mmCIF file of C-alpha atoms in Angstrom:
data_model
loop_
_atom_site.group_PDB
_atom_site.id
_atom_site.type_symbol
_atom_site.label_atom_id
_atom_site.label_comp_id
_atom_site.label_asym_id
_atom_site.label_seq_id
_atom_site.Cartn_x
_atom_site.Cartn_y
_atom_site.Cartn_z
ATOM 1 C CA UNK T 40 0.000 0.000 0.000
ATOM 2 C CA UNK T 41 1.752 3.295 -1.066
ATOM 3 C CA UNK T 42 1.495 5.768 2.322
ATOM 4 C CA UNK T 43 -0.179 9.212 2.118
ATOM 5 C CA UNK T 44 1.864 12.629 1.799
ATOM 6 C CA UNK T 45 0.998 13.040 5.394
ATOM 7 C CA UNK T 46 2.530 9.520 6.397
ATOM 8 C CA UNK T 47 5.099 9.630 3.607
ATOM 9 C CA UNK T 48 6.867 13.131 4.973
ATOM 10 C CA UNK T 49 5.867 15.740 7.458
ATOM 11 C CA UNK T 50 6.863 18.996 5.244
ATOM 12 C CA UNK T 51 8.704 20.961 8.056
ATOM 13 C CA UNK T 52 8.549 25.026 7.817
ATOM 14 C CA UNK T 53 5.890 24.474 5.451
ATOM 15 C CA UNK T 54 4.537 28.077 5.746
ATOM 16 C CA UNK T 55 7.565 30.017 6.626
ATOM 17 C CA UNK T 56 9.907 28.255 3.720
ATOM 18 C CA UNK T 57 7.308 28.996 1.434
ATOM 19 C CA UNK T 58 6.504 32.547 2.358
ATOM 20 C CA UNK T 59 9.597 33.406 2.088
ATOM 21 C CA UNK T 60 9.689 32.840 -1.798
ATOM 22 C CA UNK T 61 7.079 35.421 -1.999
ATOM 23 C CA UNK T 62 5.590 34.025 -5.030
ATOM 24 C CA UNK T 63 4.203 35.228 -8.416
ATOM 25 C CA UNK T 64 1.368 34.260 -10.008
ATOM 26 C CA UNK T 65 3.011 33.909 -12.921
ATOM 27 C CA UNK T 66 6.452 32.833 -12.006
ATOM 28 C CA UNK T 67 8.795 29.522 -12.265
ATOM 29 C CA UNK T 68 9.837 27.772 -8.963
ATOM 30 C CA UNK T 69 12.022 24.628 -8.352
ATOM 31 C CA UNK T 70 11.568 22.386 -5.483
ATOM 32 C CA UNK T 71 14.390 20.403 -5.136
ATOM 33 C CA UNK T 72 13.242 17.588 -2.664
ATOM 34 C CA UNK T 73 9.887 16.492 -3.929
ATOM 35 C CA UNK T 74 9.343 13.990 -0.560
ATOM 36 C CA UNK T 75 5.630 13.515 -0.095
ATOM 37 C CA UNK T 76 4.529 16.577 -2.283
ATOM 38 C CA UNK T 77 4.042 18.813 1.031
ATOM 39 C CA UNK T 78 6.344 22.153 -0.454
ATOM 40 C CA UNK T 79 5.063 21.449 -3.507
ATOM 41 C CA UNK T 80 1.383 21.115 -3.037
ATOM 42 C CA UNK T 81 1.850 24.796 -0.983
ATOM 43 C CA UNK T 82 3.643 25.772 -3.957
ATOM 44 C CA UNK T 83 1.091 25.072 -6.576
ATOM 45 C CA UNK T 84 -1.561 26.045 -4.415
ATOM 46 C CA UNK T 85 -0.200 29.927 -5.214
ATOM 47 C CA UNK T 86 0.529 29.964 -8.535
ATOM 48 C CA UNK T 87 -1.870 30.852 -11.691
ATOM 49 C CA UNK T 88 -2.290 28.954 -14.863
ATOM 50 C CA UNK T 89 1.038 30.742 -16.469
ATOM 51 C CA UNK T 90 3.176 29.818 -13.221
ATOM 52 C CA UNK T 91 5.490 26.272 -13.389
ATOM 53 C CA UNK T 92 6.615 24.042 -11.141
ATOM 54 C CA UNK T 93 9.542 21.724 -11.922
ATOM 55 C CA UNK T 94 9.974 19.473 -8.877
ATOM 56 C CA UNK T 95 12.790 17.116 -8.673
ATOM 57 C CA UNK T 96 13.610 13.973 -6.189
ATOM 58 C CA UNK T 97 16.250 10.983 -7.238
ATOM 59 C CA UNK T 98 14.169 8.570 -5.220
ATOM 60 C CA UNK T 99 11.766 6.537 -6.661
ATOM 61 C CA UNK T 100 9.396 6.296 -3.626
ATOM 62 C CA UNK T 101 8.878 10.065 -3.748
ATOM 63 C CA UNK T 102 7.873 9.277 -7.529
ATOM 64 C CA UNK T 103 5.228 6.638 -6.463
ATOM 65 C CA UNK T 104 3.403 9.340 -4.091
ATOM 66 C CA UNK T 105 2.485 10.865 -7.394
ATOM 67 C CA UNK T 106 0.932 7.719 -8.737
ATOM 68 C CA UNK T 107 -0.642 7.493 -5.321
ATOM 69 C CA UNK T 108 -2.488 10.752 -5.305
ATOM 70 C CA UNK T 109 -3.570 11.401 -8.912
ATOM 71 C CA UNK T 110 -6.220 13.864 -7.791
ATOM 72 C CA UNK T 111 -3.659 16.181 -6.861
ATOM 73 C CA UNK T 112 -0.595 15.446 -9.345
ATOM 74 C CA UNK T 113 -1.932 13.406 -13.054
ATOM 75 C CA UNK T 114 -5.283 16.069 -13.707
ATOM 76 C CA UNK T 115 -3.301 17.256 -16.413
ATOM 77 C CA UNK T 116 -1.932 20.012 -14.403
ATOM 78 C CA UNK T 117 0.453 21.664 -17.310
ATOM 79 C CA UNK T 118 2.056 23.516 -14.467
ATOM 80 C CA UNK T 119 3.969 20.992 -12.825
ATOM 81 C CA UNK T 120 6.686 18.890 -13.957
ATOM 82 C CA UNK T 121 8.256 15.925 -11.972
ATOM 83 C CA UNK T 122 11.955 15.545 -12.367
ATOM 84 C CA UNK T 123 13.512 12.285 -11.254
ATOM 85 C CA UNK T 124 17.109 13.200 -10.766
ATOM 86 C CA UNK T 125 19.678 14.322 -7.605
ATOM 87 C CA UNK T 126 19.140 18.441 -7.117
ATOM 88 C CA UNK T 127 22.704 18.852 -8.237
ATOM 89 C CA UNK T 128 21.442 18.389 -11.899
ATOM 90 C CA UNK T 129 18.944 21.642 -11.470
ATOM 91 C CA UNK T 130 20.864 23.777 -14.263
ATOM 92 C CA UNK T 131 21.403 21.077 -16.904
ATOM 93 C CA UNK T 132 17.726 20.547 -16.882
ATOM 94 C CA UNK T 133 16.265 23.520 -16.911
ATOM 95 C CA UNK T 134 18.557 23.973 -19.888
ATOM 96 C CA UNK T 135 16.698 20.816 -21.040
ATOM 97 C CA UNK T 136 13.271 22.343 -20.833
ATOM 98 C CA UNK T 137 14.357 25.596 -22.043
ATOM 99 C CA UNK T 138 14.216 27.389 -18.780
ATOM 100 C CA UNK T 139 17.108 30.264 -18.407
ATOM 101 C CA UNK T 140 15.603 31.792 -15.310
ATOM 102 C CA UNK T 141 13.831 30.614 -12.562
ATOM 103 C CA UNK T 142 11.670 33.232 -9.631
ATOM 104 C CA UNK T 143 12.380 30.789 -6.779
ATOM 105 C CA UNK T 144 14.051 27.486 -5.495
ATOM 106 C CA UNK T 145 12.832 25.419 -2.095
ATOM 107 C CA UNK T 146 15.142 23.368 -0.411
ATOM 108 C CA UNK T 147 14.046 21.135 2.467
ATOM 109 C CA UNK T 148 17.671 19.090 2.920
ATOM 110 C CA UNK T 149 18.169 15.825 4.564
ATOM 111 C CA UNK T 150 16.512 13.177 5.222
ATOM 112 C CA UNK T 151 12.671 12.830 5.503
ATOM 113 C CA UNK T 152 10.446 10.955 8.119
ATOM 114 C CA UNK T 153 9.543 8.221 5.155
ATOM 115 C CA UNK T 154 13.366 6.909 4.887
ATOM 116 C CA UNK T 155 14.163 6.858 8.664
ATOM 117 C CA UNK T 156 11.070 4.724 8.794
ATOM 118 C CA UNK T 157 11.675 2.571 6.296
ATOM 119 C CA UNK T 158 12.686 -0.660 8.012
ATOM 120 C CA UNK T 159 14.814 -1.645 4.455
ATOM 121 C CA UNK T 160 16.948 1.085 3.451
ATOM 122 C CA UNK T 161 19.419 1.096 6.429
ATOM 123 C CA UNK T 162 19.271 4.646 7.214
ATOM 124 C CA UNK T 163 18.491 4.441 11.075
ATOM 125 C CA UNK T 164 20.256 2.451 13.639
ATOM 126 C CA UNK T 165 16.564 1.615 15.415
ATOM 127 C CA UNK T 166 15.866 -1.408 12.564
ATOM 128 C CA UNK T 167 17.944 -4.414 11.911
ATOM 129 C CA UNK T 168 18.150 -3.532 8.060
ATOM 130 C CA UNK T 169 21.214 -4.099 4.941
ATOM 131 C CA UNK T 170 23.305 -1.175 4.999
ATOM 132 C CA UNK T 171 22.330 0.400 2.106
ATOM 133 C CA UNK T 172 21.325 4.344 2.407
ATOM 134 C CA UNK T 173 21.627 5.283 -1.018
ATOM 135 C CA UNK T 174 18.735 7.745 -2.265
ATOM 136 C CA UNK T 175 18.972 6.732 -5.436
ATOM 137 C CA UNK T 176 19.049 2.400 -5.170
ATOM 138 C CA UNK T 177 19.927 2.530 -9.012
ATOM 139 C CA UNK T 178 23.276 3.662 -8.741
ATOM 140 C CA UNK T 179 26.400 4.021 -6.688
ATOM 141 C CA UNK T 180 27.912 2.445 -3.691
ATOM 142 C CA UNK T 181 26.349 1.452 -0.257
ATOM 143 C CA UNK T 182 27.007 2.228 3.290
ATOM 144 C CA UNK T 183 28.505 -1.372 3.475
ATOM 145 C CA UNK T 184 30.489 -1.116 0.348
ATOM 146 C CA UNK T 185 31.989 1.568 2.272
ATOM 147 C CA UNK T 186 32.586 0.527 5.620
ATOM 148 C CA UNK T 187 34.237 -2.683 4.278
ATOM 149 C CA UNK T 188 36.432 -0.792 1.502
ATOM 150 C CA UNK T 189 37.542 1.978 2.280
ATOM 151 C CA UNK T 190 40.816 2.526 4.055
ATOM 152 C CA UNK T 191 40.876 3.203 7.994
ATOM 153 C CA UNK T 192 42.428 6.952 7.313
ATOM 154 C CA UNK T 193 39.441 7.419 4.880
ATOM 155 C CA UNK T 194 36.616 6.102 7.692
ATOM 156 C CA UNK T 195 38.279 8.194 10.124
ATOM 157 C CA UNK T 196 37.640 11.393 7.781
ATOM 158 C CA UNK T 197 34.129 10.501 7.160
ATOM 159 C CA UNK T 198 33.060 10.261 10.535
ATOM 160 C CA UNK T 199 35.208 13.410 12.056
ATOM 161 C CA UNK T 200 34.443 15.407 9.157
ATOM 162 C CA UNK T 201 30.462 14.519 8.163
ATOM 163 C CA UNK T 202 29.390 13.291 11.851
ATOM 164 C CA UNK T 203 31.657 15.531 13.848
ATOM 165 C CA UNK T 204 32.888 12.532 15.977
ATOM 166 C CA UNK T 205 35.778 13.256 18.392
ATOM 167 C CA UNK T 206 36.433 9.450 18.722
ATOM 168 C CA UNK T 207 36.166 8.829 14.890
ATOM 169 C CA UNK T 208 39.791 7.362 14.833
ATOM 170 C CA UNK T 209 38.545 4.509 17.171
ATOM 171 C CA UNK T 210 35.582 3.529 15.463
ATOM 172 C CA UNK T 211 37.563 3.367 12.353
ATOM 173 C CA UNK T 212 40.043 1.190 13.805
ATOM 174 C CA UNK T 213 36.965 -0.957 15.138
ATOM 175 C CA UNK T 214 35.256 -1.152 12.214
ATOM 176 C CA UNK T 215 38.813 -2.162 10.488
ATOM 177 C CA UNK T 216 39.023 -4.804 13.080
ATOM 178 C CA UNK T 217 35.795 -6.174 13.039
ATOM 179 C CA UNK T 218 35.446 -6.682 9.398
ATOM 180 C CA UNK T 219 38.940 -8.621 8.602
ATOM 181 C CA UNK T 220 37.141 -11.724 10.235
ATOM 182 C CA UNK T 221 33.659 -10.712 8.658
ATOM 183 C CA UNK T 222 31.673 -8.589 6.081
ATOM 184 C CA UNK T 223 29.942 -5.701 7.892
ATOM 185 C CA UNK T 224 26.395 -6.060 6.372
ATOM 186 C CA UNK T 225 23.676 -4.632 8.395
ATOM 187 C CA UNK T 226 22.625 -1.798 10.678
ATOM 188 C CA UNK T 227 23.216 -4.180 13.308
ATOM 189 C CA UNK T 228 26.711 -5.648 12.426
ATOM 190 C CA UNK T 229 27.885 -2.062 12.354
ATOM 191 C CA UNK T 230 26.437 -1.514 16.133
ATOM 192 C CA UNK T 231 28.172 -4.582 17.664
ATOM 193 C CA UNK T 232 31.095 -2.786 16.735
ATOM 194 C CA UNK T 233 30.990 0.204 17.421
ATOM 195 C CA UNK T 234 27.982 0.765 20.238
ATOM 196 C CA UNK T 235 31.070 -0.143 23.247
ATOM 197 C CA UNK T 236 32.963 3.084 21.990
ATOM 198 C CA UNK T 237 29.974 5.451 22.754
ATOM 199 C CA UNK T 238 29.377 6.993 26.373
ATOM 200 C CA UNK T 239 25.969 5.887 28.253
ATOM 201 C CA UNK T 240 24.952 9.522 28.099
ATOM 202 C CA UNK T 241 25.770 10.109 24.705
ATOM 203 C CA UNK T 242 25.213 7.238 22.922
ATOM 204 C CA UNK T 243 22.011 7.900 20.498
ATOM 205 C CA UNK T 244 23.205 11.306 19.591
ATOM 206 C CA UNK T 245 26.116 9.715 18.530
ATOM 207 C CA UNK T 246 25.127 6.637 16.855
ATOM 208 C CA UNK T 247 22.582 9.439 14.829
ATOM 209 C CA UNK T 248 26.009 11.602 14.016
ATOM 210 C CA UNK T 249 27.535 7.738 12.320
ATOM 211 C CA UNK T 250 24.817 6.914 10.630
ATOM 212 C CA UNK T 251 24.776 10.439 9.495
ATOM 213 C CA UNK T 252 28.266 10.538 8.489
ATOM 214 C CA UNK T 253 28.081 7.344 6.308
ATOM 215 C CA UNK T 254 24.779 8.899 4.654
ATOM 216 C CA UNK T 255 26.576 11.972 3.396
ATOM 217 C CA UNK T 256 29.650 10.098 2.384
ATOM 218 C CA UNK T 257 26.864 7.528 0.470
ATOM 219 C CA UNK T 258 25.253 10.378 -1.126
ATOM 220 C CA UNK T 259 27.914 13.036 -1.471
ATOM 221 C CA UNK T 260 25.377 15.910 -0.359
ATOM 222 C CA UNK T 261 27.991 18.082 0.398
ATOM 223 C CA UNK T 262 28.704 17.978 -3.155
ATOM 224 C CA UNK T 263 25.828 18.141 -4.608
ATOM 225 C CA UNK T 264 24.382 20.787 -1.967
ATOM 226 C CA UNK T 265 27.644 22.886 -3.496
ATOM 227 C CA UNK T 266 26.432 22.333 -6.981
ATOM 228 C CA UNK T 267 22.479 23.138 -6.238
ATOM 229 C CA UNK T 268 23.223 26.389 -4.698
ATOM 230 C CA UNK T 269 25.753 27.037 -7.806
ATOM 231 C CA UNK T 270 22.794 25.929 -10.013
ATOM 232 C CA UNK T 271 20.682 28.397 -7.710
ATOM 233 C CA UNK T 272 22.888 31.523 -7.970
ATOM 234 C CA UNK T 273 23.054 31.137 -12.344
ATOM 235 C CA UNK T 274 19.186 30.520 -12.646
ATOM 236 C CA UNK T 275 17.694 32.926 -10.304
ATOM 237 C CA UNK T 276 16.764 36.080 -12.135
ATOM 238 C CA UNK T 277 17.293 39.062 -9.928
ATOM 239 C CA UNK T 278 14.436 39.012 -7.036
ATOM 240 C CA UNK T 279 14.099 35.697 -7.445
ATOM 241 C CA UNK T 280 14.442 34.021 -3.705
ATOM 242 C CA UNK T 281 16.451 31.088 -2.312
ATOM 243 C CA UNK T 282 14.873 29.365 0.649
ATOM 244 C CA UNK T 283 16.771 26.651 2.113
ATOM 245 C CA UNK T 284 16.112 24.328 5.120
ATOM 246 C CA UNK T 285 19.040 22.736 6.998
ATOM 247 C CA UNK T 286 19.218 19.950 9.636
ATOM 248 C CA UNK T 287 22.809 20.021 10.565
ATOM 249 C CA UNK T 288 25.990 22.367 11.103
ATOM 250 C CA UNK T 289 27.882 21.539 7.648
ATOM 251 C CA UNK T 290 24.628 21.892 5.646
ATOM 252 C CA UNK T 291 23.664 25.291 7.374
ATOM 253 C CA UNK T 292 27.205 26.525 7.205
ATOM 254 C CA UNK T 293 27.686 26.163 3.376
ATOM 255 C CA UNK T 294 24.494 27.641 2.849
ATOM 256 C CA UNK T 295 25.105 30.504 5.228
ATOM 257 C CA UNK T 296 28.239 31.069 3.162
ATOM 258 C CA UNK T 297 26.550 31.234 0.463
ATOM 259 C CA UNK T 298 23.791 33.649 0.964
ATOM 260 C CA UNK T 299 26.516 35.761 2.411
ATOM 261 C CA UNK T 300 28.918 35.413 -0.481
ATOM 262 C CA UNK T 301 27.603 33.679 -3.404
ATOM 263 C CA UNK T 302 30.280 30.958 -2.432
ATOM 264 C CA UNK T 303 30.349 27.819 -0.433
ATOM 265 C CA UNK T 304 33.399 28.882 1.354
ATOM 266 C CA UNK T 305 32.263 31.941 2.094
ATOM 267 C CA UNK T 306 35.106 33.722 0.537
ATOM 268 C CA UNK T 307 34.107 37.583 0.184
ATOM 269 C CA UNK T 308 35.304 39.376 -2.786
ATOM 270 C CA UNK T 309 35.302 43.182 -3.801
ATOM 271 C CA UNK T 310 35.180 45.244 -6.885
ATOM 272 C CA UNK T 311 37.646 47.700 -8.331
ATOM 273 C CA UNK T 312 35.944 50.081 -5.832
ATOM 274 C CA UNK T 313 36.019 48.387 -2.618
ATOM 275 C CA UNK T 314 32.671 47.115 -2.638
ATOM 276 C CA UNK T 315 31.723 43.917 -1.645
ATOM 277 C CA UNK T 316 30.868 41.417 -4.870
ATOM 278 C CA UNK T 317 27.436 39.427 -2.750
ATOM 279 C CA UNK T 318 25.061 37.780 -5.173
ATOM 280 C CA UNK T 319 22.051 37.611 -2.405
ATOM 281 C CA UNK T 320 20.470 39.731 0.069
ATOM 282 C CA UNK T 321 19.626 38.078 3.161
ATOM 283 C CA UNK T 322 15.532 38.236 3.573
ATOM 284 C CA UNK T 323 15.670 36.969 7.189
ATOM 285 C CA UNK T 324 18.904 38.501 9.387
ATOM 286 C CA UNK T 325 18.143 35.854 11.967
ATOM 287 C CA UNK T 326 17.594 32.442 11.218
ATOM 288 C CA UNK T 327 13.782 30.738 11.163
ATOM 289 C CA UNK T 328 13.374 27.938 13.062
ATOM 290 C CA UNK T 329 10.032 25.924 13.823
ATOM 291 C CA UNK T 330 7.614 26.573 16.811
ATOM 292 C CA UNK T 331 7.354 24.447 19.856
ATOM 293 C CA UNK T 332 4.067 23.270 18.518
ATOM 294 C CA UNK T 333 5.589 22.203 15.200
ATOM 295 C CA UNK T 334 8.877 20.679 17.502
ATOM 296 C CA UNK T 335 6.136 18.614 19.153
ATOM 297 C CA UNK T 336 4.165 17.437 16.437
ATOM 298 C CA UNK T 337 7.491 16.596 14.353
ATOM 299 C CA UNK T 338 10.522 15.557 15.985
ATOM 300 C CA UNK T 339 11.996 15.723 12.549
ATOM 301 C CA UNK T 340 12.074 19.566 12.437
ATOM 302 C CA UNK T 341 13.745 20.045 15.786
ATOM 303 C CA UNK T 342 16.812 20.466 14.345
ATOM 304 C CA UNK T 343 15.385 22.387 11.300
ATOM 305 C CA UNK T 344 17.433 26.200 10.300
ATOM 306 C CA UNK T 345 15.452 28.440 7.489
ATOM 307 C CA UNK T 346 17.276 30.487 5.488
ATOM 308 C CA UNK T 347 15.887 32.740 2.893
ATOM 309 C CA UNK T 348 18.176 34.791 0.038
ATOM 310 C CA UNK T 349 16.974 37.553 -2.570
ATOM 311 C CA UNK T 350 19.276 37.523 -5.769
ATOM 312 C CA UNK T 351 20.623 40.790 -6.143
#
């Protein structure tokens, strides 16, 4: 049985993320995580008959919630167009459909509620599942392809660097360990390895901050969050608005950069005159983050950052 929008994703921010693209009518808006259709139902709901909608997602579950809900998304709605592909791909296809500017992008980033739930994927540490966490299942290697190939120096810098682990050296070393006498397959082979190496008090935040590590690394989000927001910059015309949701400190720090430099480094540059070269405005000076009520309702968002750019 496919799940419902509502079941499939919680949209976090829904309102605020969307508000802040202060949509026209008439205008052309990307949303780069398509999920369960929550950003881009609110999305649609607001623009006329001459607005668009291209809406992109590399999983094919978040396709099926289309097929599941034709009433909303198959009424031969000319305004919205489904794009199954990673978000880092956002300028080559709007190239493709002859798009060269767009009035808005939406980014909710991470993970949603559907994929930590799924028993199958391998993405949380509370289900005995394969370690697989890729978004895409067509292509590319799996958490356990990389746990059980890549060198203990390169472990080490996936979980310092992606899950901010002070003792990622000893996991590594563990996990190195562990899988000379056998294949590290599932969620729970990688826990009898590593679960002694956590502290009592600590010990789901950090088993969250591995998983989260090997996610990244299975995905290369940094990467392709670098190559959105470079997709983002070229495409939006000038007013056009950049609202992006974050869940963790590398994600909100590249796109802070950005909005403050038009770089992921946040390298500032200046023109003959002195002035500083800044390809966005920043809409909100302080950054958006849910209500208690939504915290409540959807653990998901507690950790949820809005930020919202104006090309310049």
């Amino acid at each position: 049985m496919i799940k419902t929008a509502e079941t499939y994703h919680v949209p976090v921010l829904l309102r605020e993320s969307v508000d802040g693209l202060a949509i026209k009518p008439d205008g052309v808006y990307i949303d780069t995580t398509f999920g369960g259709g929550g950003h881009s139902r609110e999305i649609l709901s607001r623009l006329g008959e001459k607005g668009h909608l291209f809406s992109f997602d590399q999983d094919a579950d978040a396709e099926k919630q289309i097929e599941g809900d034709k009433e909303t998304w198959r009424q031969g709605d000319k305004r919205f167009t489904f794009v199954r592909s990673n978000f880092r791909y956002i300028k080559n296809w709007m190239r493709y459909y002859g798009v060269e500017q767009i009035d808005g992008l939406l980014a909710d980033l991470g993970v949603s509620s559907h994929h930590f739930d799924d028993e199958t994927r391998g993405f949380s540490f509370r289900y005995e599942a394969p370690l697989d966490m890729r978004m895409n299942k067509r292509a590319g290697k799996t958490a356990a392809d990389i746990l059980n190939e890549a060198e203990e120096s390169q472990l080490a810098d996936i979980l310092y660097i992606y899950g901010e682990l002070k003792q990622a050296r000893r996991i590594a070393s563990a996990i190195v360990k562990g899988r000379a006498t056998r294949r590290i397959e599932t969620t729970g082979d990688l826990l009898a390895l590593t679960e002694n190496l956590f502290q009592r008090e600590h010990e789901k935040k950090d088993m969250a901050k591995l998983f989260q590590a090997l996610r990244i690394e299975v995905n290369h989000e940094m990467d392709a969050l670098r190559e959105m927001l470079n997709g983002a910059r070229d495409l939006l015309r000038e007013g056009g608005r950049l609202s992006v949701i974050t869940y963790h400190s590398l994600e909100d720090r590249m796109v802070k950069n950005f909005m403050k430099a038009g770089n992921a480094e946040g390298r500032v540059t200046q023109d003959f005159f002195g002035r500083i070269e800044a390809p966005f405005r920043t809409v909100n000076n302080k950054v958006i983050t849910p209500s208690d009520d939504e915290q409540a309702q959807n653990p998901r968002s507690r950790s949820a950052k809005l930020r919202i750019g104006e090309r310049t």
